Short mmCIF file of C-alpha atoms in Angstrom, two decimals:
data_model
loop_
_atom_site.label_atom_id
_atom_site.label_comp_id
_atom_site.label_asym_id
_atom_site.label_seq_id
_atom_site.Cartn_x
_atom_site.Cartn_y
_atom_site.Cartn_z
CA UNK A 1 -10.15 25.54 9.72
CA UNK A 2 -6.45 24.73 9.50
CA UNK A 3 -5.14 23.57 6.16
CA UNK A 4 -3.69 20.06 5.94
CA UNK A 5 -0.79 19.35 3.62
CA UNK A 6 0.06 15.78 2.61
CA UNK A 7 3.81 15.46 2.26
CA UNK A 8 4.32 12.56 -0.16
CA UNK A 9 4.84 11.51 -3.77
CA UNK A 10 1.93 12.31 -6.10
CA UNK A 11 1.95 8.72 -7.44
CA UNK A 12 1.76 7.09 -3.97
CA UNK A 13 -1.67 5.43 -4.01
CA UNK A 14 -1.71 4.85 -0.22
CA UNK A 15 -0.98 8.51 0.56
CA UNK A 16 -3.36 9.73 -2.13
CA UNK A 17 -6.20 7.61 -0.73
CA UNK A 18 -5.66 9.29 2.65
CA UNK A 19 -5.70 12.62 0.82
CA UNK A 20 -9.02 11.76 -0.89
CA UNK A 21 -10.58 10.94 2.49
CA UNK A 22 -9.39 14.28 3.87
CA UNK A 23 -10.74 16.06 0.78
CA UNK A 24 -14.18 14.52 1.32
CA UNK A 25 -14.27 15.66 4.94
CA UNK A 26 -12.64 19.08 4.70
CA UNK A 27 -13.21 20.20 1.11
CA UNK A 28 -10.60 20.56 -1.62
CA UNK A 29 -9.76 24.13 -0.56
CA UNK A 30 -8.53 22.96 2.86
CA UNK A 31 -6.12 20.24 1.77
CA UNK A 32 -3.11 20.12 -0.53
CA UNK A 33 -0.35 17.77 -1.67
CA UNK A 34 3.30 18.77 -1.34
CA UNK A 35 5.39 16.50 -3.54
CA UNK A 36 8.83 16.01 -5.06
CA UNK A 37 7.80 13.34 -7.60
CA UNK A 38 4.69 13.76 -9.72
CA UNK A 39 4.90 11.32 -12.63
CA UNK A 40 8.01 9.27 -13.40
CA UNK A 41 9.45 5.77 -13.85
CA UNK A 42 6.40 4.66 -15.82
CA UNK A 43 3.95 5.67 -13.05
CA UNK A 44 1.37 8.41 -13.55
CA UNK A 45 0.32 11.12 -11.13
CA UNK A 46 -2.78 10.39 -9.05
CA UNK A 47 -3.65 14.07 -8.69
CA UNK A 48 -6.93 15.37 -10.07
CA UNK A 49 -7.23 18.72 -11.95
CA UNK A 50 -8.88 20.40 -8.96
CA UNK A 51 -6.17 19.36 -6.48
CA UNK A 52 -3.66 21.86 -5.14
CA UNK A 53 -0.05 20.80 -5.70
CA UNK A 54 2.70 22.53 -3.72
CA UNK A 55 5.98 21.78 -5.46
CA UNK A 56 9.14 20.80 -3.74
CA UNK A 57 12.18 20.43 -6.00
CA UNK A 58 10.67 18.13 -8.64
CA UNK A 59 12.79 15.08 -9.46
CA UNK A 60 10.80 13.62 -12.37
CA UNK A 61 13.19 14.56 -15.18
CA UNK A 62 16.16 13.17 -13.26
CA UNK A 63 14.65 9.71 -12.82
CA UNK A 64 14.70 6.66 -15.10
CA UNK A 65 11.86 6.18 -17.59
CA UNK A 66 10.98 2.71 -16.29
CA UNK A 67 11.30 1.08 -12.85
CA UNK A 68 14.42 -0.99 -12.24
CA UNK A 69 16.72 -1.99 -9.41
CA UNK A 70 19.38 0.49 -10.59
CA UNK A 71 16.71 3.17 -10.95
CA UNK A 72 15.48 2.48 -7.42
CA UNK A 73 19.01 2.91 -6.02
CA UNK A 74 19.52 6.09 -8.04
CA UNK A 75 16.20 7.56 -6.93
CA UNK A 76 16.98 6.99 -3.25
CA UNK A 77 20.47 8.45 -3.62
CA UNK A 78 19.10 11.51 -5.42
CA UNK A 79 16.40 12.06 -2.80
CA UNK A 80 19.01 12.01 -0.04
CA UNK A 81 21.20 14.41 -1.99
CA UNK A 82 18.42 16.99 -2.37
CA UNK A 83 16.89 16.50 1.09
CA UNK A 84 18.36 19.82 2.39
CA UNK A 85 16.71 21.64 -0.53
CA UNK A 86 13.36 19.98 0.16
CA UNK A 87 13.55 20.81 3.87
CA UNK A 88 14.33 24.47 3.12
CA UNK A 89 11.37 24.68 0.73
CA UNK A 90 9.07 23.13 3.32
CA UNK A 91 10.40 25.42 6.06
CA UNK A 92 9.80 28.47 3.86
CA UNK A 93 6.22 27.38 3.16
CA UNK A 94 5.62 26.77 6.88
CA UNK A 95 6.83 30.28 7.77
CA UNK A 96 4.38 31.72 5.24
CA UNK A 97 1.55 29.46 6.47
CA UNK A 98 2.21 28.85 10.19
CA UNK A 99 -1.23 27.34 10.88
CA UNK A 100 -0.76 24.50 8.39
CA UNK A 101 -0.78 20.87 9.59
CA UNK A 102 1.35 18.21 7.90
CA UNK A 103 0.82 14.50 7.31
CA UNK A 104 4.08 12.93 6.09
CA UNK A 105 3.79 9.59 4.28
CA UNK A 106 6.95 7.50 4.33
CA UNK A 107 10.13 7.79 6.37
CA UNK A 108 11.87 10.04 3.86
CA UNK A 109 9.13 12.68 4.02
CA UNK A 110 9.04 12.38 7.80
CA UNK A 111 12.75 13.21 7.85
CA UNK A 112 12.21 16.15 5.49
CA UNK A 113 9.56 17.46 7.91
CA UNK A 114 11.82 16.81 10.91
CA UNK A 115 14.70 18.77 9.36
CA UNK A 116 12.35 21.61 8.47
CA UNK A 117 11.15 21.77 12.07
CA UNK A 118 7.45 21.63 11.21
CA UNK A 119 4.83 19.85 13.37
CA UNK A 120 3.73 16.68 11.64
CA UNK A 121 2.09 13.29 11.97
CA UNK A 122 4.10 10.57 10.23
CA UNK A 123 2.96 7.32 8.61
CA UNK A 124 5.86 5.00 7.66
CA UNK A 125 5.53 2.12 5.23
CA UNK A 126 5.73 -1.48 6.40
CA UNK A 127 9.26 -2.32 5.27
CA UNK A 128 10.53 0.96 6.72
CA UNK A 129 9.90 -0.45 10.18
CA UNK A 130 9.92 -4.21 9.67
CA UNK A 131 12.92 -4.72 7.37
CA UNK A 132 15.25 -1.80 6.66
CA UNK A 133 16.19 -0.80 10.23
CA UNK A 134 17.52 -4.32 10.80
CA UNK A 135 19.52 -4.29 7.57
CA UNK A 136 21.31 -1.00 8.23
CA UNK A 137 22.25 0.77 11.48
CA UNK A 138 22.50 4.00 9.51
CA UNK A 139 18.90 3.61 8.36
CA UNK A 140 17.86 2.77 11.93
CA UNK A 141 19.32 6.08 13.13
CA UNK A 142 17.63 7.90 10.23
CA UNK A 143 14.25 6.36 11.10
CA UNK A 144 14.63 6.97 14.83
CA UNK A 145 15.29 10.69 14.32
CA UNK A 146 12.31 11.04 12.02
CA UNK A 147 9.90 9.28 14.37
CA UNK A 148 11.08 11.11 17.48
CA UNK A 149 10.48 14.42 15.72
CA UNK A 150 6.83 13.59 14.90
CA UNK A 151 3.86 14.67 17.02
CA UNK A 152 2.50 11.19 16.46
CA UNK A 153 3.43 8.20 14.32
CA UNK A 154 0.69 5.99 12.91
CA UNK A 155 1.10 2.39 11.74
CA UNK A 156 -1.38 -0.22 10.63
CA UNK A 157 -0.27 -3.31 12.53
CA UNK A 158 0.96 -4.57 15.90
CA UNK A 159 4.12 -5.87 14.19
CA UNK A 160 5.01 -2.36 13.02
CA UNK A 161 4.17 -0.85 16.39
CA UNK A 162 6.38 -3.34 18.25
CA UNK A 163 9.26 -2.93 15.80
CA UNK A 164 9.19 0.86 16.00
CA UNK A 165 9.14 0.84 19.79
CA UNK A 166 11.91 -1.77 19.87
CA UNK A 167 14.53 0.27 18.00
CA UNK A 168 13.39 3.86 18.53
CA UNK A 169 11.50 4.01 21.80
CA UNK A 170 8.53 5.58 19.97
CA UNK A 171 5.21 3.77 20.38
CA UNK A 172 3.07 4.50 17.29
CA UNK A 173 -0.71 4.69 17.26
CA UNK A 174 -2.37 1.88 15.29
CA UNK A 175 -4.67 3.23 12.58
CA UNK A 176 -5.68 0.99 9.71
CA UNK A 177 -4.91 1.96 6.14
CA UNK A 178 -8.59 1.92 5.33
CA UNK A 179 -10.30 0.92 2.12
CA UNK A 180 -13.03 2.75 0.21
CA UNK A 181 -15.92 0.79 1.69
CA UNK A 182 -18.60 3.12 0.32
CA UNK A 183 -17.33 2.75 -3.24
CA UNK A 184 -17.19 -1.02 -2.87
CA UNK A 185 -20.73 -1.19 -1.47
CA UNK A 186 -22.03 1.08 -4.24
CA UNK A 187 -20.25 -1.03 -6.84
CA UNK A 188 -21.72 -4.25 -5.44
CA UNK A 189 -25.23 -2.77 -5.56
CA UNK A 190 -24.85 -1.84 -9.22
CA UNK A 191 -23.30 -5.07 -10.43
CA UNK A 192 -25.05 -8.41 -10.64
CA UNK A 193 -23.47 -11.77 -9.87
CA UNK A 194 -20.78 -12.93 -12.30
CA UNK A 195 -18.93 -16.20 -12.70
CA UNK A 196 -15.80 -16.28 -10.55
CA UNK A 197 -12.96 -17.96 -12.41
CA UNK A 198 -9.90 -15.66 -12.21
CA UNK A 199 -6.91 -16.55 -10.01
CA UNK A 200 -5.32 -13.24 -9.17
CA UNK A 201 -2.18 -11.70 -7.66
CA UNK A 202 -2.45 -7.95 -7.04
CA UNK A 203 0.67 -6.76 -5.19
CA UNK A 204 3.72 -4.93 -6.49
CA UNK A 205 5.64 -7.11 -8.97
CA UNK A 206 8.92 -7.21 -7.02
CA UNK A 207 10.96 -9.85 -5.16
CA UNK A 208 9.27 -8.89 -1.87
CA UNK A 209 5.88 -10.06 -3.13
CA UNK A 210 7.17 -13.38 -4.48
CA UNK A 211 5.22 -13.70 -7.72
CA UNK A 212 7.98 -16.06 -8.87
CA UNK A 213 7.06 -18.44 -6.02
CA UNK A 214 3.41 -18.38 -7.09
CA UNK A 215 4.26 -19.04 -10.74
CA UNK A 216 6.71 -21.84 -9.93
CA UNK A 217 4.23 -23.52 -7.58
CA UNK A 218 1.49 -23.36 -10.22
CA UNK A 219 3.83 -24.80 -12.85
CA UNK A 220 4.89 -27.62 -10.51
CA UNK A 221 1.30 -28.60 -9.75
CA UNK A 222 0.04 -31.73 -11.46
CA UNK A 223 -3.58 -30.59 -11.07
CA UNK A 224 -3.35 -26.88 -11.83
CA UNK A 225 -0.28 -26.33 -13.99
CA UNK A 226 -2.45 -25.22 -16.94
CA UNK A 227 -4.60 -22.91 -14.84
CA UNK A 228 -4.24 -19.24 -15.94
CA UNK A 229 -2.98 -16.66 -13.46
CA UNK A 230 -3.64 -12.92 -13.68
CA UNK A 231 -1.34 -10.24 -12.26
CA UNK A 232 -2.38 -6.72 -11.33
CA UNK A 233 0.51 -4.63 -10.00
CA UNK A 234 0.67 -0.92 -9.16
CA UNK A 235 4.47 -0.97 -9.67
CA UNK A 236 7.09 -3.45 -10.80
CA UNK A 237 10.80 -4.23 -10.82
CA UNK A 238 11.89 -4.70 -14.44
CA UNK A 239 14.76 -7.21 -13.88
CA UNK A 240 12.53 -9.29 -11.59
CA UNK A 241 9.77 -9.31 -14.18
CA UNK A 242 12.25 -10.47 -16.82
CA UNK A 243 13.31 -13.22 -14.44
CA UNK A 244 9.69 -14.33 -14.08
CA UNK A 245 8.74 -14.23 -17.76
CA UNK A 246 10.02 -17.77 -18.58
CA UNK A 247 7.56 -19.09 -15.97
CA UNK A 248 4.54 -17.40 -17.56
CA UNK A 249 2.20 -19.38 -19.77
CA UNK A 250 0.50 -18.04 -22.88
CA UNK A 251 -2.86 -17.66 -21.14
CA UNK A 252 -1.51 -15.76 -18.11
CA UNK A 253 -2.51 -12.09 -17.95
CA UNK A 254 -0.21 -9.18 -17.03
CA UNK A 255 -2.60 -6.29 -16.30
CA UNK A 256 -0.32 -3.75 -14.63
CA UNK A 257 -2.01 -0.91 -12.74
CA UNK A 258 -5.79 -0.66 -13.08
CA UNK A 259 -8.17 2.18 -12.32
CA UNK A 260 -10.29 1.56 -9.24
CA UNK A 261 -13.51 0.52 -11.00
CA UNK A 262 -11.60 -1.70 -13.44
CA UNK A 263 -9.92 -3.38 -10.48
CA UNK A 264 -13.26 -3.91 -8.76
CA UNK A 265 -14.70 -5.38 -11.97
CA UNK A 266 -11.82 -7.83 -12.19
CA UNK A 267 -12.08 -8.81 -8.53
CA UNK A 268 -15.79 -9.53 -8.99
CA UNK A 269 -14.70 -12.19 -11.49
CA UNK A 270 -11.98 -13.52 -9.19
CA UNK A 271 -12.31 -16.90 -7.51
CA UNK A 272 -9.22 -16.50 -5.32
CA UNK A 273 -6.39 -14.04 -4.64
CA UNK A 274 -2.76 -14.88 -3.85
CA UNK A 275 -0.79 -12.58 -1.54
CA UNK A 276 2.38 -14.18 -0.10
CA UNK A 277 4.99 -11.45 0.46
CA UNK A 278 8.15 -12.15 2.44
CA UNK A 279 7.05 -9.49 4.95
CA UNK A 280 3.76 -7.68 5.31
CA UNK A 281 2.05 -5.21 7.58
CA UNK A 282 -1.69 -4.75 7.05
CA UNK A 283 -2.41 -5.10 3.32
CA UNK A 284 -5.31 -3.13 1.92
CA UNK A 285 -5.44 -5.28 -1.21
CA UNK A 286 -6.26 -8.30 0.98
CA UNK A 287 -9.10 -6.44 2.68
CA UNK A 288 -10.47 -5.10 -0.61
CA UNK A 289 -10.42 -8.66 -1.99
CA UNK A 290 -12.41 -9.97 0.97
CA UNK A 291 -15.00 -7.17 0.78
CA UNK A 292 -15.43 -7.98 -2.92
CA UNK A 293 -16.07 -11.63 -2.08
CA UNK A 294 -12.69 -13.20 -2.85
CA UNK A 295 -11.00 -15.74 -0.57
CA UNK A 296 -7.31 -14.85 -0.14
CA UNK A 297 -4.30 -17.16 0.11
CA UNK A 298 -1.64 -15.50 2.26
CA UNK A 299 1.69 -16.32 3.89
CA UNK A 300 1.71 -16.56 7.69
CA UNK A 301 1.33 -13.12 9.26
CA UNK A 302 0.22 -11.69 12.60
CA UNK A 303 -2.26 -9.23 11.06
CA UNK A 304 -4.72 -12.08 10.56
CA UNK A 305 -5.33 -12.33 14.30
CA UNK A 306 -6.70 -8.78 14.61
CA UNK A 307 -9.28 -9.24 11.83
CA UNK A 308 -12.99 -9.66 12.57
CA UNK A 309 -14.07 -13.31 12.55
CA UNK A 310 -16.03 -12.90 9.32
CA UNK A 311 -12.87 -11.72 7.50
CA UNK A 312 -10.54 -14.32 9.07
CA UNK A 313 -12.83 -17.01 7.71
CA UNK A 314 -12.11 -15.80 4.15
CA UNK A 315 -8.35 -16.33 4.50
CA UNK A 316 -6.20 -19.39 3.79
CA UNK A 317 -2.77 -19.32 5.45
CA UNK A 318 -0.37 -21.22 3.18
CA UNK A 319 2.55 -23.22 4.54
CA UNK A 320 5.17 -22.36 1.92
CA UNK A 321 7.49 -25.05 3.31
CA UNK A 322 5.00 -27.67 2.17
CA UNK A 323 5.73 -28.70 -1.43
CA UNK A 324 1.99 -29.08 -2.00
CA UNK A 325 1.07 -25.67 -0.56
CA UNK A 326 -0.37 -24.42 -3.85
CA UNK A 327 -2.76 -27.33 -4.39
CA UNK A 328 -3.85 -27.38 -0.76
CA UNK A 329 -4.42 -23.63 -0.66
CA UNK A 330 -6.36 -23.61 -3.93
CA UNK A 331 -8.69 -26.33 -2.71
CA UNK A 332 -9.26 -24.61 0.64
CA UNK A 333 -9.96 -21.28 -1.09
CA UNK A 334 -12.36 -22.94 -3.53
CA UNK A 335 -14.39 -24.27 -0.60
CA UNK A 336 -14.55 -20.79 0.95
CA UNK A 337 -15.59 -19.26 -2.38
CA UNK A 338 -18.73 -21.40 -2.38
CA UNK A 339 -20.17 -19.14 0.35
CA UNK A 340 -20.68 -15.38 -0.20
CA UNK A 341 -19.02 -12.90 2.15
CA UNK A 342 -21.50 -11.05 4.34
CA UNK A 343 -20.13 -7.58 5.13
CA UNK A 344 -20.73 -6.88 8.83
CA UNK A 345 -20.61 -3.71 10.89
CA UNK A 346 -17.42 -4.71 12.74
CA UNK A 347 -15.52 -5.02 9.45
CA UNK A 348 -16.83 -1.67 8.21
CA UNK A 349 -15.87 0.13 11.43
CA UNK A 350 -12.35 -1.30 11.31
CA UNK A 351 -11.58 -0.70 7.63
CA UNK A 352 -13.69 2.14 6.24
CA UNK A 353 -11.07 4.70 5.19
CA UNK A 354 -13.26 7.66 6.08
CA UNK A 355 -13.62 6.39 9.65
CA UNK A 356 -9.87 5.65 9.75
CA UNK A 357 -9.16 9.18 8.50
CA UNK A 358 -11.15 10.62 11.43
CA UNK A 359 -8.60 9.02 13.77
CA UNK A 360 -5.67 10.58 11.89
CA UNK A 361 -7.44 13.95 11.78
CA UNK A 362 -7.84 13.81 15.55
CA UNK A 363 -4.08 13.28 15.94
CA UNK A 364 -3.26 16.11 13.53
CA UNK A 365 -5.45 18.61 15.34
CA UNK A 366 -4.70 17.41 18.89
#
């Protein structure tokens, strides 16, 4: 069996979930993580003691202690500066282990793999195809080179597929970023019904995800201005959070990053979830919310159309141009919440991360 190496950051929860699926299928001895960042900027490593870590040039000590806009710019500049070092380290490892297969998560790691000349499957992030190429021609060239060097590129939405093909000529394969359906089903079996009363946002706390818009709309609502909001966020932008703090009320909750079971426990108490980013691909947090019984208020996005009917019926598409969007969305979500979500086979087949991983594994070994 060929070994599979995940080329990514060790704090990247999307990449590490793919890694966990591979570990379940192949065994811990046949997979490894090759990383340049392990634990930094206030974010902890997601590696377990039994996991194999192959070290690139580790950047942790050179990064800021907490996330910030300046820190984000510095991190990206530093990563570009040391890219030749990372590519040489990867190339050396590949020469020593020529049968190894590589799954690169994010455009930067795809470019590292491309420069090293190793065969790889690449999985870019949403904004790397939907936003950044159209903001910078230099980035567009960077992304095009990385994608053209890959054996295959996988994306999780039609929007990403169309965008990639538009500027690079590469047509990616659509594979959903799956969710841990088995863990959710096991959790639901163990837990009894609880009162749903939490209104929750659970995306990164950055300008892209527009928590400020949610807070301002709540505060402007005559009906719901005193209603508490809870925020779970795997990462945050410190200046943006400071900008949002004056809009918070005393009973609002800032939870930060939660462990998986703690997140599930909170979502079981959640009446509705808000997810209105300025751009989006195929958000796992939305799908997890639905599987755990929560209606979700979203901004208009094409990914809704590809969902099974049972999941589409749990979504409220907010018109953010409407001054009363918050009140209208809340009331629509409350009506949906009155009926439990029945998990069907079509939804499981589309979003179970182990089944999704099988598709990626097929591309890696093809």
